[in-house]
Coordinates of C-alpha atoms in Angstrom, one line a residue:
M1 CA -0.1 -0.1 0.1
P2 CA 1.4 3.4 -1.0
A3 CA 2.3 6.1 1.6
S4 CA -0.7 7.9 0.5
D5 CA -2.9 5.3 1.5
Q6 CA -1.5 4.6 4.9
G7 CA -3.8 6.8 6.8
V8 CA -1.0 9.4 7.9
H9 CA -2.4 12.7 8.5
L10 CA -1.3 15.3 10.9
P11 CA -4.2 15.3 13.4
R12 CA -3.9 11.4 13.8
Y13 CA -2.2 10.2 16.6
K14 CA 1.3 9.3 16.4
V15 CA 3.9 7.3 18.1
I16 CA 7.9 7.3 18.3
P17 CA 8.8 3.8 18.4
R18 CA 11.4 2.5 21.3
T19 CA 12.7 -0.7 22.9
L20 CA 13.1 -1.5 26.5
I21 CA 15.7 -4.8 27.0
F22 CA 16.1 -6.6 30.1
L23 CA 18.8 -9.4 30.2
V24 CA 18.4 -11.9 33.2
H25 CA 21.2 -14.1 34.6
G26 CA 19.7 -16.7 37.2
E27 CA 18.2 -14.5 39.9
E28 CA 19.5 -11.1 38.7
I29 CA 18.4 -8.8 36.2
L30 CA 20.7 -6.4 34.1
L31 CA 19.7 -2.5 34.7
I32 CA 21.5 0.4 33.6
R33 CA 22.0 3.3 36.0
G34 CA 21.7 6.5 34.1
A35 CA 24.7 8.8 34.0
P36 CA 24.7 11.8 36.1
T37 CA 25.1 13.9 33.3
K38 CA 21.8 12.7 31.5
R39 CA 19.2 15.0 30.9
L40 CA 16.5 12.6 31.8
W41 CA 16.9 9.8 34.6
A42 CA 20.2 10.7 36.1
N43 CA 21.2 8.3 38.5
R44 CA 18.0 6.4 37.9
Y45 CA 17.8 2.5 37.0
N46 CA 16.4 1.5 33.9
G47 CA 16.5 -1.4 31.3
L48 CA 18.6 -0.9 28.2
G49 CA 17.2 0.5 24.9
G50 CA 16.1 3.4 23.0
H51 CA 14.7 4.5 19.6
V52 CA 13.8 2.3 16.8
E53 CA 15.4 4.0 13.8
H54 CA 14.1 4.4 10.2
G55 CA 14.5 1.3 8.5
E56 CA 14.4 -1.0 11.6
D57 CA 12.1 -3.3 12.9
P58 CA 11.8 -3.4 16.9
L59 CA 13.6 -6.6 17.1
S60 CA 16.9 -5.2 15.1
A61 CA 16.5 -2.3 17.0
A62 CA 16.7 -4.2 20.0
K63 CA 19.6 -5.8 19.1
R64 CA 21.6 -3.0 18.2
E65 CA 20.8 -1.1 21.2
L66 CA 22.3 -4.2 23.3
R67 CA 25.5 -3.8 21.1
E68 CA 25.6 0.0 21.7
E69 CA 24.7 -0.1 25.4
A70 CA 26.1 -3.3 26.5
G71 CA 28.6 -4.7 23.9
V72 CA 26.6 -7.5 23.9
E73 CA 25.6 -9.7 20.5
N74 CA 24.0 -13.0 20.0
V75 CA 21.4 -13.0 22.8
R76 CA 18.1 -14.6 22.0
L77 CA 15.6 -11.8 22.7
H78 CA 11.8 -12.5 23.2
G79 CA 9.3 -9.8 22.7
I80 CA 7.0 -9.9 26.2
G81 CA 4.8 -6.8 26.0
V82 CA 4.0 -3.4 24.3
L83 CA 3.7 -0.3 26.5
M84 CA 2.0 2.7 25.1
V85 CA 3.2 6.0 26.7
D86 CA 0.5 8.8 26.1
V87 CA 2.5 11.9 26.0
Q88 CA 0.3 14.6 24.5
A89 CA -3.2 14.2 22.5
D90 CA -1.6 13.5 19.4
T91 CA 1.8 12.1 20.6
G92 CA 2.9 9.0 22.1
V93 CA 5.7 6.5 22.6
C94 CA 4.9 2.7 21.8
I95 CA 7.8 0.9 23.7
F96 CA 8.5 -2.9 22.7
V97 CA 9.7 -4.7 25.8
F98 CA 12.4 -7.8 25.6
R99 CA 13.7 -10.2 27.8
G100 CA 16.6 -12.3 27.3
E101 CA 18.9 -14.8 29.3
V102 CA 22.4 -14.8 29.5
R103 CA 24.9 -17.4 30.6
E104 CA 27.6 -15.3 31.9
K105 CA 27.3 -11.8 33.5
F106 CA 29.4 -8.9 32.1
S107 CA 30.0 -5.3 32.8
W108 CA 29.9 -2.1 30.6
Q109 CA 30.1 1.4 31.0
S110 CA 29.2 4.0 28.3
E111 CA 28.2 7.6 28.1
E112 CA 24.6 6.5 28.9
G113 CA 25.7 4.8 32.2
T114 CA 26.7 1.9 33.9
L115 CA 25.5 -1.5 33.9
E116 CA 24.5 -3.3 37.2
W117 CA 23.4 -6.6 37.8
V118 CA 20.5 -6.8 40.5
S119 CA 19.1 -9.4 42.3
W120 CA 15.4 -9.6 41.9
K121 CA 14.6 -9.3 45.8
D122 CA 16.4 -5.8 45.7
V123 CA 15.2 -4.3 42.4
Q124 CA 12.3 -2.3 44.0
K125 CA 14.7 -0.7 46.3
L126 CA 16.6 1.3 43.9
P127 CA 15.8 4.6 42.4
L128 CA 13.9 3.3 39.3
V129 CA 12.6 5.2 36.4
E130 CA 9.0 6.0 37.1
D131 CA 6.9 3.3 35.3
L132 CA 9.8 0.4 36.0
P133 CA 8.0 -0.8 39.6
Q134 CA 5.0 -1.6 37.4
I135 CA 6.9 -3.2 34.6
L136 CA 9.3 -5.1 36.3
P137 CA 7.3 -7.7 38.1
R138 CA 5.8 -8.9 34.5
V139 CA 9.4 -9.0 33.1
L140 CA 10.4 -11.0 35.9
A141 CA 7.5 -13.6 36.0
W142 CA 7.5 -13.7 32.2
Q143 CA 8.3 -17.3 31.2
Q144 CA 8.8 -18.8 27.5
G145 CA 5.4 -19.6 26.1
D146 CA 3.4 -16.7 28.2
P147 CA 1.5 -14.2 26.2
P148 CA 2.9 -10.6 25.7
F149 CA 1.4 -8.2 28.2
W150 CA -0.3 -4.9 26.6
A151 CA 0.0 -1.8 28.6
I152 CA -0.8 2.1 28.5
S153 CA 0.8 4.7 30.6
R154 CA -0.8 8.2 31.0
Y155 CA -0.5 10.9 33.8
E156 CA -3.5 11.4 35.7
N157 CA -4.0 14.0 38.5
E158 CA -0.1 14.1 38.2
Q159 CA 0.2 10.5 39.0
L160 CA 1.5 8.0 36.5
M161 CA -1.1 5.2 35.9
V162 CA -0.3 2.0 34.0
H163 CA -3.1 0.0 32.8
F164 CA -2.4 -3.5 31.5
H165 CA -4.3 -5.8 29.3
S166 CA -4.1 -9.5 29.0
E167 CA -5.2 -11.6 26.1
E168 CA -7.7 -13.2 28.2
G169 CA -9.4 -9.7 28.7
D170 CA -8.8 -8.9 32.3
S171 CA -7.2 -5.7 33.2
S172 CA -5.7 -3.9 36.0
L173 CA -4.8 -0.5 36.9
L174 CA -1.6 0.3 38.8
R175 CA -0.2 3.5 40.2
S176 CA 3.3 4.4 40.6

Protein backbone atom coordinates (compact mmCIF):
# COMPACT_ATOMS: atom_id res chain seq x y z
CA MET A 1 0.00 0.00 0.00
CA PRO A 2 1.51 3.36 -0.94
CA ALA A 3 2.25 6.00 1.70
CA SER A 4 -0.70 8.08 0.51
CA ASP A 5 -3.05 5.23 1.51
CA GLN A 6 -1.52 4.59 4.95
CA GLY A 7 -3.75 7.09 6.78
CA VAL A 8 -0.89 9.24 8.02
CA HIS A 9 -2.37 12.67 8.57
CA LEU A 10 -1.27 15.48 10.88
CA PRO A 11 -4.25 15.36 13.27
CA ARG A 12 -3.93 11.60 13.82
CA TYR A 13 -2.31 10.09 16.88
CA LYS A 14 1.35 9.26 16.17
CA VAL A 15 3.89 7.26 18.13
CA ILE A 16 7.65 7.24 18.48
CA PRO A 17 8.86 3.60 18.58
CA ARG A 18 11.37 2.57 21.25
CA THR A 19 12.76 -0.61 22.74
CA LEU A 20 13.25 -1.63 26.38
CA ILE A 21 15.44 -4.66 27.03
CA PHE A 22 16.02 -6.70 30.17
CA LEU A 23 18.69 -9.39 30.41
CA VAL A 24 18.44 -12.01 33.13
CA HIS A 25 21.11 -14.23 34.68
CA GLY A 26 19.68 -16.62 37.26
CA GLU A 27 18.00 -14.46 39.93
CA GLU A 28 19.60 -11.21 38.72
CA ILE A 29 18.53 -8.64 36.16
CA LEU A 30 20.73 -6.24 34.23
CA LEU A 31 19.83 -2.57 34.63
CA ILE A 32 21.57 0.59 33.56
CA ARG A 33 22.10 3.37 36.08
CA GLY A 34 21.81 6.57 34.09
CA ALA A 35 24.95 8.68 33.98
CA PRO A 36 24.82 11.70 36.31
CA THR A 37 25.15 13.96 33.26
CA LYS A 38 22.00 12.64 31.54
CA ARG A 39 19.21 15.14 31.04
CA LEU A 40 16.58 12.51 31.86
CA TRP A 41 16.87 9.73 34.44
CA ALA A 42 20.26 10.79 35.83
CA ASN A 43 21.32 8.25 38.51
CA ARG A 44 18.06 6.32 38.04
CA TYR A 45 17.85 2.68 36.96
CA ASN A 46 16.22 1.52 33.76
CA GLY A 47 16.41 -1.33 31.28
CA LEU A 48 18.57 -0.98 28.20
CA GLY A 49 17.14 0.31 24.96
CA GLY A 50 16.34 3.30 22.84
CA HIS A 51 14.72 4.50 19.64
CA VAL A 52 13.77 2.32 16.71
CA GLU A 53 15.54 4.02 13.81
CA HIS A 54 14.14 4.46 10.30
CA GLY A 55 14.34 1.17 8.41
CA GLU A 56 14.57 -1.00 11.57
CA ASP A 57 12.07 -3.40 13.02
CA PRO A 58 11.79 -3.46 16.85
CA LEU A 59 13.85 -6.66 17.27
CA SER A 60 16.70 -5.35 15.10
CA ALA A 61 16.63 -2.09 17.05
CA ALA A 62 16.77 -3.97 20.37
CA LYS A 63 19.78 -6.00 19.20
CA ARG A 64 21.53 -2.82 18.00
CA GLU A 65 20.84 -1.12 21.33
CA LEU A 66 22.33 -4.13 23.18
CA ARG A 67 25.50 -3.84 21.09
CA GLU A 68 25.73 -0.09 21.68
CA GLU A 69 24.82 0.00 25.37
CA ALA A 70 26.23 -3.31 26.60
CA GLY A 71 28.67 -4.58 23.97
CA VAL A 72 26.55 -7.74 23.72
CA GLU A 73 25.68 -9.73 20.63
CA ASN A 74 24.00 -13.07 20.00
CA VAL A 75 21.47 -12.92 22.83
CA ARG A 76 18.12 -14.47 22.00
CA LEU A 77 15.48 -11.87 22.79
CA HIS A 78 11.80 -12.54 23.37
CA GLY A 79 9.19 -9.86 22.75
CA ILE A 80 7.22 -9.94 26.00
CA GLY A 81 5.08 -6.82 25.85
CA VAL A 82 4.13 -3.48 24.38
CA LEU A 83 3.65 -0.32 26.41
CA MET A 84 1.95 2.72 24.89
CA VAL A 85 2.90 5.94 26.64
CA ASP A 86 0.47 8.82 26.18
CA VAL A 87 2.57 11.97 25.97
CA GLN A 88 0.17 14.44 24.33
CA ALA A 89 -3.25 14.23 22.73
CA ASP A 90 -1.69 13.57 19.33
CA THR A 91 1.69 12.02 20.25
CA GLY A 92 2.81 8.97 22.16
CA VAL A 93 5.65 6.51 22.58
CA CYS A 94 5.33 2.83 21.74
CA ILE A 95 7.78 0.76 23.78
CA PHE A 96 8.52 -2.79 22.66
CA VAL A 97 9.66 -4.74 25.73
CA PHE A 98 12.15 -7.62 25.35
CA ARG A 99 13.69 -10.13 27.71
CA GLY A 100 16.74 -12.33 27.19
CA GLU A 101 18.69 -14.85 29.25
CA VAL A 102 22.49 -14.80 29.45
CA ARG A 103 24.84 -17.53 30.66
CA GLU A 104 27.52 -15.21 31.99
CA LYS A 105 27.37 -11.82 33.64
CA PHE A 106 29.41 -8.98 32.21
CA SER A 107 30.00 -5.31 32.92
CA TRP A 108 30.09 -2.31 30.64
CA GLN A 109 30.16 1.44 30.94
CA SER A 110 29.19 4.04 28.37
CA GLU A 111 28.16 7.64 28.23
CA GLU A 112 24.59 6.37 28.78
CA GLY A 113 25.50 4.99 32.22
CA THR A 114 26.81 2.00 34.12
CA LEU A 115 25.41 -1.52 33.85
CA GLU A 116 24.63 -3.26 37.12
CA TRP A 117 23.40 -6.75 37.88
CA VAL A 118 20.73 -6.53 40.57
CA SER A 119 19.08 -9.30 42.56
CA TRP A 120 15.36 -9.59 41.82
CA LYS A 121 14.59 -9.16 45.52
CA ASP A 122 16.55 -5.89 45.72
CA VAL A 123 15.38 -4.21 42.52
CA GLN A 124 12.43 -2.34 44.07
CA LYS A 125 14.80 -0.69 46.59
CA LEU A 126 16.61 1.19 43.81
CA PRO A 127 15.75 4.63 42.41
CA LEU A 128 13.98 3.32 39.31
CA VAL A 129 12.56 5.31 36.41
CA GLU A 130 8.94 6.03 37.10
CA ASP A 131 7.18 3.17 35.28
CA LEU A 132 9.65 0.38 36.11
CA PRO A 133 8.03 -0.62 39.44
CA GLN A 134 4.95 -1.62 37.42
CA ILE A 135 6.76 -3.18 34.45
CA LEU A 136 9.44 -5.21 36.23
CA PRO A 137 7.09 -7.69 37.96
CA ARG A 138 5.77 -8.66 34.52
CA VAL A 139 9.30 -8.93 33.12
CA LEU A 140 10.55 -11.07 36.00
CA ALA A 141 7.49 -13.36 36.02
CA TRP A 142 7.57 -13.94 32.26
CA GLN A 143 8.28 -17.48 31.10
CA GLN A 144 8.78 -18.74 27.58
CA GLY A 145 5.38 -19.44 26.04
CA ASP A 146 3.58 -16.74 28.04
CA PRO A 147 1.53 -14.28 26.00
CA PRO A 148 2.86 -10.73 25.78
CA PHE A 149 1.46 -8.02 27.98
CA TRP A 150 -0.29 -4.97 26.55
CA ALA A 151 -0.28 -1.74 28.54
CA ILE A 152 -0.82 1.99 28.38
CA SER A 153 0.55 4.63 30.72
CA ARG A 154 -0.51 8.22 31.22
CA TYR A 155 -0.56 10.87 33.88
CA GLU A 156 -3.82 11.39 35.69
CA ASN A 157 -3.92 14.05 38.41
CA GLU A 158 -0.12 14.27 38.24
CA GLN A 159 0.28 10.55 38.99
CA LEU A 160 1.52 7.96 36.51
CA MET A 161 -1.09 5.30 35.84
CA VAL A 162 -0.21 2.06 34.04
CA HIS A 163 -3.11 -0.01 32.74
CA PHE A 164 -2.33 -3.61 31.72
CA HIS A 165 -4.50 -5.82 29.51
CA SER A 166 -4.05 -9.52 28.90
CA GLU A 167 -5.14 -11.71 26.03
CA GLU A 168 -7.72 -13.23 28.35
CA GLY A 169 -9.44 -9.85 28.59
CA ASP A 170 -8.73 -9.03 32.23
CA SER A 171 -7.07 -5.78 33.12
CA SER A 172 -5.56 -4.09 36.11
CA LEU A 173 -4.80 -0.48 36.92
CA LEU A 174 -1.63 0.32 38.83
CA ARG A 175 -0.32 3.57 40.26
CA SER A 176 3.32 4.43 40.60
